[in-house]
Short mmCIF file of C-alpha atoms in Angstrom, two decimals:
data_model
loop_
_atom_site.label_atom_id
_atom_site.label_comp_id
_atom_site.label_asym_id
_atom_site.label_seq_id
_atom_site.Cartn_x
_atom_site.Cartn_y
_atom_site.Cartn_z
CA UNK A 16 90.76 126.77 115.52
CA UNK A 17 91.08 128.54 118.86
CA UNK A 18 92.06 131.80 117.37
CA UNK A 19 88.92 131.67 115.12
CA UNK A 20 86.73 130.97 118.16
CA UNK A 21 88.39 133.81 120.02
CA UNK A 22 87.89 136.09 117.30
CA UNK A 23 84.34 135.09 116.96
CA UNK A 24 83.62 135.65 120.59
CA UNK A 25 85.16 138.98 120.52
CA UNK A 26 83.15 140.15 117.57
CA UNK A 27 79.86 138.65 118.99
CA UNK A 28 80.55 140.53 122.38
CA UNK A 29 81.17 143.73 120.53
CA UNK A 30 78.01 143.33 118.33
CA UNK A 31 76.09 142.70 121.51
CA UNK A 32 77.48 145.68 123.38
CA UNK A 33 76.80 147.89 120.14
CA UNK A 34 73.30 146.68 119.96
CA UNK A 35 72.52 147.26 123.78
CA UNK A 36 73.99 150.82 123.22
CA UNK A 37 71.83 151.35 120.22
CA UNK A 38 68.71 150.30 121.86
CA UNK A 39 69.62 152.65 124.98
CA UNK A 40 70.37 155.56 122.80
CA UNK A 41 67.24 155.18 120.58
CA UNK A 42 65.16 154.69 123.76
CA UNK A 43 66.63 158.09 125.03
CA UNK A 44 65.95 159.73 121.82
CA UNK A 45 62.24 158.77 121.67
CA UNK A 46 61.65 158.75 125.41
CA UNK A 47 60.89 155.08 125.58
CA UNK A 48 62.58 152.34 127.42
CA UNK A 49 63.34 150.10 124.33
CA UNK A 50 65.98 148.30 126.24
CA UNK A 51 63.43 147.27 129.04
CA UNK A 52 61.11 146.12 126.47
CA UNK A 53 63.62 144.01 124.63
CA UNK A 54 64.90 142.50 127.91
CA UNK A 55 61.30 141.67 128.90
CA UNK A 56 60.75 140.08 125.66
CA UNK A 57 63.97 138.02 125.80
CA UNK A 58 63.10 136.74 129.41
CA UNK A 59 59.77 135.31 128.23
CA UNK A 60 59.71 131.70 127.28
CA UNK A 61 59.14 132.44 123.65
CA UNK A 62 61.97 135.00 123.59
CA UNK A 63 64.32 132.34 125.23
CA UNK A 64 63.57 129.94 122.51
CA UNK A 65 64.08 132.51 119.91
CA UNK A 66 67.46 133.27 121.39
CA UNK A 67 68.34 129.47 121.12
CA UNK A 68 66.95 129.31 117.48
CA UNK A 69 69.28 132.43 116.56
CA UNK A 70 72.23 130.63 118.33
CA UNK A 71 71.57 127.63 116.25
CA UNK A 72 71.47 129.72 112.98
CA UNK A 73 74.86 131.19 113.95
CA UNK A 74 76.32 127.67 114.58
CA UNK A 75 74.82 126.48 111.16
CA UNK A 76 76.23 129.41 109.35
CA UNK A 77 79.70 128.98 110.92
CA UNK A 78 79.76 125.30 110.08
CA UNK A 79 78.81 125.97 106.41
CA UNK A 80 81.48 128.68 106.16
CA UNK A 81 84.20 126.28 107.21
CA UNK A 82 82.97 123.64 104.89
CA UNK A 83 83.10 125.84 101.86
CA UNK A 84 86.34 125.83 99.96
CA UNK A 85 88.41 128.99 100.11
CA UNK A 86 89.52 130.85 96.91
#
């Protein structure tokens, strides 16, 4: 269980870093601060609840995957 959690945390961290780099690169390409816009949206109260909801969906998906029989 701990190795699964460590792998999931590593993948999540890499995905987050990749998403931040993608937003930064696209923002530089079009001359617009996309990273700042996303950060402002996530710091709003609605954005914070959306992050909580997304985290809950990830937990539900992980629980469902663990409950499915492997072939």
